[in-house]
Amino acid sequence: MKALNPVLALALLAPAGLTAEVREEILVIVNSHIITRRDLTQAVEQQNAALYRQFSGKELDEKLQTAREKTLQGMIDAYLLEDKGDELGSPITDDYVRASIDGIKKENNFATDADLERALKTSLGIGLPEFMKRQKQQATQQYVLQREVFSKVAVEDNELRAYYEDHKDEYRLPSRFRIRELVLAKGATPEEQAATRAKLTEIQAALKAGKSFEELARQNSVSPSKATGGDLGWMNKGFLRASIEDAAVKLKPEQVSAPIETDKDIYLIQLIALEDAPVKDFAEVKAKILEKLQEPKAQNAIEQYLANLRMRANIRYLVPKEQILKG
């Protein structure tokens, strides 16, 4: 029986009447995996966003020129390493990832998956299922490279210790802070906005007169946190809006910030407490330092290993590669 065109095969999986909406153009087949135009577009957008955060000027322009090609190759190699992990009996199971997620929740003081997911959507723009998928892929890739490449690259123990002493800030746990918030909705009309400004002035006057922030939050805030007097509990840096975090860590305990404006709201922040970030012990991070120091020594070996995986893999371009790279 003649095999179906992959694009048609995917379309036939859709419910009747929805084919046009769900059919995607498949660009590359990597063994049993597919890379669609949507997959590549999303990955390139994420990569470009990361480049804009890290580089500027001529260096940024140079990185952007090769970003699409490197992103596509990275997606292909990720699938090859995933398949190799399966072949090697990778220990990175769903239970392993679940335990990793539970560890992330505990370390960042998230009580539920929903709490973590809200933070992920704010900081990364993805939900928990996608985050877990990425965690599993990355852990599998690291397992394969560690077993097949890094384990064969020697690093002396004194090199590990010296790196740790010189880079302790890399191994600090997230600093924590605890704040109260009082949120006022700006309003849509000029009248509503004027009323909000008037209420803000009244609240600031009440604070200056000695009224408690907690009580004012209960009475005036539009945030669900009003039920706790605005208390958000302990938070690690990186999970709140940057403008709010920046204001919070500059405050002294019980001090209240100047108004912080967003598109829709106005915030007042009171710092309850701030904790310095402790450094992890050397024994706890030794394995990660080993990976870091092995990697530059192993770059040639990694590229040769990936080249061998590519040669043995079934990689088919359904759209010519040069057309894919043009976008």
Short mmCIF file of C-alpha atoms in Angstrom, two decimals:
data_model
loop_
_atom_site.label_atom_id
_atom_site.label_comp_id
_atom_site.label_asym_id
_atom_site.label_seq_id
_atom_site.Cartn_x
_atom_site.Cartn_y
_atom_site.Cartn_z
CA MET A 1 0.00 0.00 0.00
CA LYS A 2 1.38 3.42 -0.93
CA ALA A 3 2.32 5.59 2.05
CA LEU A 4 0.31 8.77 2.61
CA ASN A 5 1.91 12.16 2.18
CA PRO A 6 2.69 13.29 5.77
CA VAL A 7 0.73 16.53 5.38
CA LEU A 8 -2.31 14.63 4.15
CA ALA A 9 -1.92 11.98 6.84
CA LEU A 10 -1.96 14.64 9.53
CA ALA A 11 -5.01 16.29 8.01
CA LEU A 12 -6.94 13.03 8.00
CA LEU A 13 -6.63 12.87 11.77
CA ALA A 14 -8.80 15.98 12.11
CA PRO A 15 -12.56 15.85 12.70
CA ALA A 16 -14.68 16.39 9.62
CA GLY A 17 -15.02 20.03 8.70
CA LEU A 18 -11.91 21.11 10.62
CA THR A 19 -9.17 19.97 8.24
CA ALA A 20 -8.30 23.43 6.99
CA GLU A 21 -7.95 24.78 10.50
CA VAL A 22 -5.70 22.06 11.97
CA ARG A 23 -3.57 20.98 9.01
CA GLU A 24 0.02 22.08 9.39
CA GLU A 25 2.86 22.10 6.91
CA ILE A 26 5.49 19.52 7.86
CA LEU A 27 9.00 20.72 7.09
CA VAL A 28 11.22 17.90 8.38
CA ILE A 29 10.74 14.31 9.54
CA VAL A 30 13.33 13.13 12.08
CA ASN A 31 12.95 9.37 12.56
CA SER A 32 9.38 9.19 13.92
CA HIS A 33 9.19 12.89 14.85
CA ILE A 34 7.92 15.81 12.78
CA ILE A 35 8.90 19.47 12.72
CA THR A 36 6.13 21.71 11.41
CA ARG A 37 6.39 25.28 10.20
CA ARG A 38 4.57 26.37 13.35
CA ASP A 39 7.06 24.48 15.55
CA LEU A 40 10.00 26.16 13.84
CA THR A 41 8.42 29.61 13.87
CA GLN A 42 7.72 29.42 17.60
CA ALA A 43 11.22 28.15 18.35
CA VAL A 44 12.85 30.88 16.24
CA GLU A 45 10.74 33.58 17.93
CA GLN A 46 11.78 32.32 21.36
CA GLN A 47 15.43 32.12 20.31
CA ASN A 48 15.38 35.63 18.84
CA ALA A 49 13.76 37.00 22.00
CA ALA A 50 16.57 35.43 24.04
CA LEU A 51 19.19 36.93 21.72
CA TYR A 52 17.67 40.40 22.06
CA ARG A 53 17.94 40.06 25.84
CA GLN A 54 21.59 38.98 25.73
CA PHE A 55 23.18 40.92 22.86
CA SER A 56 23.02 44.24 21.05
CA GLY A 57 24.51 46.07 18.09
CA LYS A 58 26.74 44.25 15.64
CA GLU A 59 26.99 41.14 17.82
CA LEU A 60 23.19 40.86 17.88
CA ASP A 61 22.99 41.25 14.09
CA GLU A 62 25.53 38.46 13.62
CA LYS A 63 23.65 36.14 15.98
CA LEU A 64 20.31 36.81 14.26
CA GLN A 65 21.74 35.95 10.83
CA THR A 66 22.41 32.35 11.85
CA ALA A 67 19.63 31.96 14.45
CA ARG A 68 17.11 30.25 12.16
CA GLU A 69 19.59 27.67 10.88
CA LYS A 70 20.94 26.94 14.36
CA THR A 71 17.44 26.68 15.80
CA LEU A 72 16.36 24.17 13.13
CA GLN A 73 19.50 22.09 13.65
CA GLY A 74 18.97 22.22 17.40
CA MET A 75 15.42 20.90 17.03
CA ILE A 76 16.65 18.03 14.86
CA ASP A 77 19.48 17.17 17.23
CA ALA A 78 17.11 17.28 20.22
CA TYR A 79 14.98 14.54 18.65
CA LEU A 80 18.08 12.49 17.82
CA LEU A 81 19.27 12.71 21.43
CA GLU A 82 15.78 11.87 22.67
CA ASP A 83 15.74 8.71 20.54
CA LYS A 84 19.24 7.83 21.66
CA GLY A 85 18.09 8.21 25.25
CA ASP A 86 15.32 5.69 24.61
CA GLU A 87 17.86 3.33 23.06
CA LEU A 88 20.15 3.64 26.09
CA GLY A 89 17.30 3.10 28.56
CA SER A 90 17.28 6.66 29.84
CA PRO A 91 16.18 6.96 33.48
CA ILE A 92 14.41 10.25 32.68
CA THR A 93 10.86 8.97 33.09
CA ASP A 94 7.64 10.89 33.66
CA ASP A 95 7.98 10.06 37.38
CA TYR A 96 11.48 11.56 37.34
CA VAL A 97 10.14 14.78 35.80
CA ARG A 98 7.25 14.85 38.26
CA ALA A 99 9.71 14.63 41.14
CA SER A 100 11.75 17.42 39.58
CA ILE A 101 8.65 19.61 39.32
CA ASP A 102 7.80 18.91 42.97
CA GLY A 103 11.33 19.99 43.86
CA ILE A 104 10.93 23.25 41.92
CA LYS A 105 7.64 23.91 43.72
CA LYS A 106 9.21 23.28 47.12
CA GLU A 107 12.27 25.42 46.40
CA ASN A 108 10.10 28.32 45.22
CA ASN A 109 7.36 27.94 47.86
CA PHE A 110 4.56 27.05 45.45
CA ALA A 111 1.83 25.12 47.20
CA THR A 112 0.12 23.76 44.06
CA ASP A 113 0.73 23.08 40.38
CA ALA A 114 -1.61 25.97 39.62
CA ASP A 115 0.68 28.36 41.52
CA LEU A 116 3.68 27.18 39.51
CA GLU A 117 1.78 27.39 36.25
CA ARG A 118 0.78 30.99 36.90
CA ALA A 119 4.43 31.87 37.47
CA LEU A 120 5.50 30.01 34.31
CA LYS A 121 2.96 31.83 32.16
CA THR A 122 4.15 35.15 33.57
CA SER A 123 7.87 34.51 33.18
CA LEU A 124 8.08 32.13 30.18
CA GLY A 125 4.69 32.36 28.53
CA ILE A 126 4.10 28.58 28.70
CA GLY A 127 1.90 26.26 30.77
CA LEU A 128 2.96 23.45 33.06
CA PRO A 129 2.53 20.59 30.50
CA GLU A 130 4.87 22.33 28.03
CA PHE A 131 7.34 23.10 30.82
CA MET A 132 7.36 19.45 31.90
CA LYS A 133 7.89 18.36 28.30
CA ARG A 134 10.88 20.66 27.98
CA GLN A 135 12.27 19.52 31.32
CA LYS A 136 12.14 15.90 30.17
CA GLN A 137 13.75 16.66 26.81
CA GLN A 138 16.56 18.68 28.37
CA ALA A 139 17.23 16.10 31.07
CA THR A 140 17.30 13.30 28.47
CA GLN A 141 19.71 15.22 26.26
CA GLN A 142 21.98 15.86 29.24
CA TYR A 143 21.86 12.19 30.24
CA VAL A 144 22.93 11.06 26.76
CA LEU A 145 25.73 13.61 26.42
CA GLN A 146 26.97 12.90 29.94
CA ARG A 147 27.09 9.16 29.32
CA GLU A 148 28.36 9.20 25.74
CA VAL A 149 30.64 12.26 25.70
CA PHE A 150 31.23 14.14 28.95
CA SER A 151 32.09 11.05 30.98
CA LYS A 152 35.11 10.58 28.74
CA VAL A 153 36.46 14.09 29.35
CA ALA A 154 38.64 14.38 32.47
CA VAL A 155 38.45 17.37 34.84
CA GLU A 156 40.65 17.49 37.95
CA ASP A 157 39.00 17.98 41.34
CA ASN A 158 41.11 21.08 42.04
CA GLU A 159 39.67 22.67 38.87
CA LEU A 160 36.15 22.07 40.19
CA ARG A 161 36.94 23.58 43.58
CA ALA A 162 38.66 26.62 42.04
CA TYR A 163 35.68 27.29 39.78
CA TYR A 164 33.30 27.06 42.74
CA GLU A 165 35.31 29.56 44.79
CA ASP A 166 35.48 32.01 41.87
CA HIS A 167 31.79 31.71 40.88
CA LYS A 168 29.88 31.31 44.14
CA ASP A 169 27.27 33.82 43.06
CA GLU A 170 26.17 31.37 40.35
CA TYR A 171 25.13 28.93 43.05
CA ARG A 172 23.13 31.19 45.29
CA LEU A 173 19.57 30.17 46.03
CA PRO A 174 16.98 32.75 44.98
CA SER A 175 16.71 35.62 47.42
CA ARG A 176 13.30 35.81 49.06
CA PHE A 177 11.11 38.69 50.02
CA ARG A 178 7.67 39.09 51.54
CA ILE A 179 5.47 42.01 50.61
CA ARG A 180 2.00 43.39 50.94
CA GLU A 181 0.29 44.93 47.92
CA LEU A 182 -2.52 47.42 47.58
CA VAL A 183 -3.89 47.52 44.04
CA LEU A 184 -6.16 50.18 42.58
CA ALA A 185 -7.76 49.84 39.15
CA LYS A 186 -6.94 52.88 37.02
CA GLY A 187 -10.37 52.95 35.41
CA ALA A 188 -11.39 53.34 31.79
CA THR A 189 -12.93 56.80 31.68
CA PRO A 190 -11.42 60.15 32.72
CA GLU A 191 -13.88 60.30 35.61
CA GLU A 192 -12.88 56.86 36.88
CA GLN A 193 -9.20 57.68 36.54
CA ALA A 194 -9.65 60.94 38.48
CA ALA A 195 -11.49 59.05 41.23
CA THR A 196 -8.64 56.52 41.43
CA ARG A 197 -6.06 59.30 41.75
CA ALA A 198 -8.11 60.90 44.50
CA LYS A 199 -8.38 57.58 46.38
CA LEU A 200 -4.62 57.05 46.00
CA THR A 201 -3.96 60.46 47.54
CA GLU A 202 -6.30 59.63 50.43
CA ILE A 203 -4.56 56.30 51.04
CA GLN A 204 -1.11 57.88 51.01
CA ALA A 205 -2.32 60.51 53.49
CA ALA A 206 -3.75 57.79 55.74
CA LEU A 207 -0.45 55.91 55.66
CA LYS A 208 1.43 59.07 56.55
CA ALA A 209 -0.98 59.59 59.46
CA GLY A 210 -0.09 56.13 60.80
CA LYS A 211 -2.92 53.93 59.53
CA SER A 212 -1.77 50.35 58.83
CA PHE A 213 -1.07 49.27 55.26
CA GLU A 214 -2.78 45.95 56.00
CA GLU A 215 -6.03 47.63 57.00
CA LEU A 216 -5.98 49.97 54.01
CA ALA A 217 -5.37 47.03 51.67
CA ARG A 218 -8.37 45.17 53.11
CA GLN A 219 -10.55 48.23 52.60
CA ASN A 220 -9.37 49.48 49.20
CA SER A 221 -7.43 46.91 47.17
CA VAL A 222 -9.03 45.31 44.11
CA SER A 223 -6.63 42.33 44.27
CA PRO A 224 -7.73 38.97 45.74
CA SER A 225 -4.85 39.46 48.21
CA LYS A 226 -7.02 42.01 50.05
CA ALA A 227 -8.35 39.05 52.05
CA THR A 228 -4.90 38.72 53.67
CA GLY A 229 -4.34 42.44 53.98
CA GLY A 230 -2.33 42.37 50.76
CA ASP A 231 0.16 39.81 52.10
CA LEU A 232 1.53 37.74 49.19
CA GLY A 233 3.65 35.46 51.38
CA TRP A 234 7.28 34.63 50.70
CA MET A 235 8.27 35.06 47.06
CA ASN A 236 11.49 34.27 45.20
CA LYS A 237 12.89 36.84 42.81
CA GLY A 238 11.85 36.31 39.22
CA PHE A 239 8.17 35.53 39.64
CA LEU A 240 6.62 38.97 39.97
CA ARG A 241 6.53 41.90 37.60
CA ALA A 242 10.05 43.37 37.40
CA SER A 243 8.95 46.87 38.37
CA ILE A 244 7.33 45.52 41.54
CA GLU A 245 10.31 43.36 42.50
CA ASP A 246 12.77 46.18 41.86
CA ALA A 247 10.76 48.48 44.10
CA ALA A 248 10.32 45.84 46.82
CA VAL A 249 14.01 44.99 47.28
CA LYS A 250 14.92 48.68 47.64
CA LEU A 251 12.56 49.16 50.57
CA LYS A 252 13.25 48.76 54.27
CA PRO A 253 10.85 46.59 56.33
CA GLU A 254 7.47 48.32 56.81
CA GLN A 255 8.42 50.99 54.25
CA VAL A 256 5.91 51.67 51.44
CA SER A 257 6.87 52.27 47.83
CA ALA A 258 5.90 55.14 45.59
CA PRO A 259 2.98 54.29 43.27
CA ILE A 260 3.90 51.73 40.59
CA GLU A 261 1.78 52.00 37.46
CA THR A 262 0.94 49.27 34.96
CA ASP A 263 -1.38 49.44 31.97
CA LYS A 264 -4.48 48.83 34.08
CA ASP A 265 -3.55 49.25 37.73
CA ILE A 266 -1.65 51.26 40.30
CA TYR A 267 0.28 49.40 43.00
CA LEU A 268 1.53 50.37 46.43
CA ILE A 269 4.01 47.86 47.90
CA GLN A 270 5.05 47.43 51.52
CA LEU A 271 8.07 45.30 52.33
CA ILE A 272 7.52 42.90 55.24
CA ALA A 273 10.90 41.13 55.16
CA LEU A 274 13.85 40.41 52.86
CA GLU A 275 16.22 37.42 53.09
CA ASP A 276 19.71 37.26 51.63
CA ALA A 277 20.37 34.44 49.18
CA PRO A 278 22.45 31.58 50.69
CA VAL A 279 25.11 29.77 48.63
CA LYS A 280 24.74 26.05 47.95
CA ASP A 281 27.47 23.78 49.33
CA PHE A 282 30.25 22.63 46.99
CA ALA A 283 29.16 18.98 47.30
CA GLU A 284 25.66 19.93 46.20
CA VAL A 285 26.78 21.66 43.00
CA LYS A 286 29.92 19.66 42.16
CA ALA A 287 28.16 17.60 39.48
CA LYS A 288 26.86 20.74 37.76
CA ILE A 289 30.29 22.35 37.83
CA LEU A 290 31.75 19.18 36.32
CA GLU A 291 29.27 19.41 33.44
CA LYS A 292 30.08 23.09 32.93
CA LEU A 293 33.84 22.53 32.79
CA GLN A 294 33.57 19.41 30.68
CA GLU A 295 31.46 21.10 28.04
CA PRO A 296 34.06 23.45 26.47
CA LYS A 297 36.61 20.64 26.53
CA ALA A 298 34.11 18.37 24.82
CA GLN A 299 32.78 20.69 22.09
CA ASN A 300 34.58 18.89 19.26
CA ALA A 301 33.57 15.52 20.67
CA ILE A 302 29.94 16.64 20.96
CA GLU A 303 29.82 17.84 17.36
CA GLN A 304 31.36 14.57 16.14
CA TYR A 305 28.89 12.56 18.22
CA LEU A 306 25.93 14.52 16.83
CA ALA A 307 27.30 14.16 13.30
CA ASN A 308 27.36 10.39 13.77
CA LEU A 309 23.77 10.42 15.06
CA ARG A 310 22.69 12.45 12.02
CA MET A 311 24.38 10.04 9.63
CA ARG A 312 22.53 7.05 11.10
CA ALA A 313 19.17 8.82 11.44
CA ASN A 314 16.31 9.02 8.97
CA ILE A 315 16.10 12.78 8.38
CA ARG A 316 13.88 13.87 5.50
CA TYR A 317 13.27 17.44 4.38
CA LEU A 318 9.79 17.69 2.89
CA VAL A 319 10.56 21.30 2.06
CA PRO A 320 14.03 22.04 0.66
CA LYS A 321 16.33 23.19 3.43
CA GLU A 322 17.32 26.38 1.66
CA GLN A 323 13.63 27.36 1.42
CA ILE A 324 13.11 26.63 5.12
CA LEU A 325 16.05 28.84 6.07
CA LYS A 326 14.70 31.70 3.98
CA GLY A 327 11.55 31.61 6.10
#
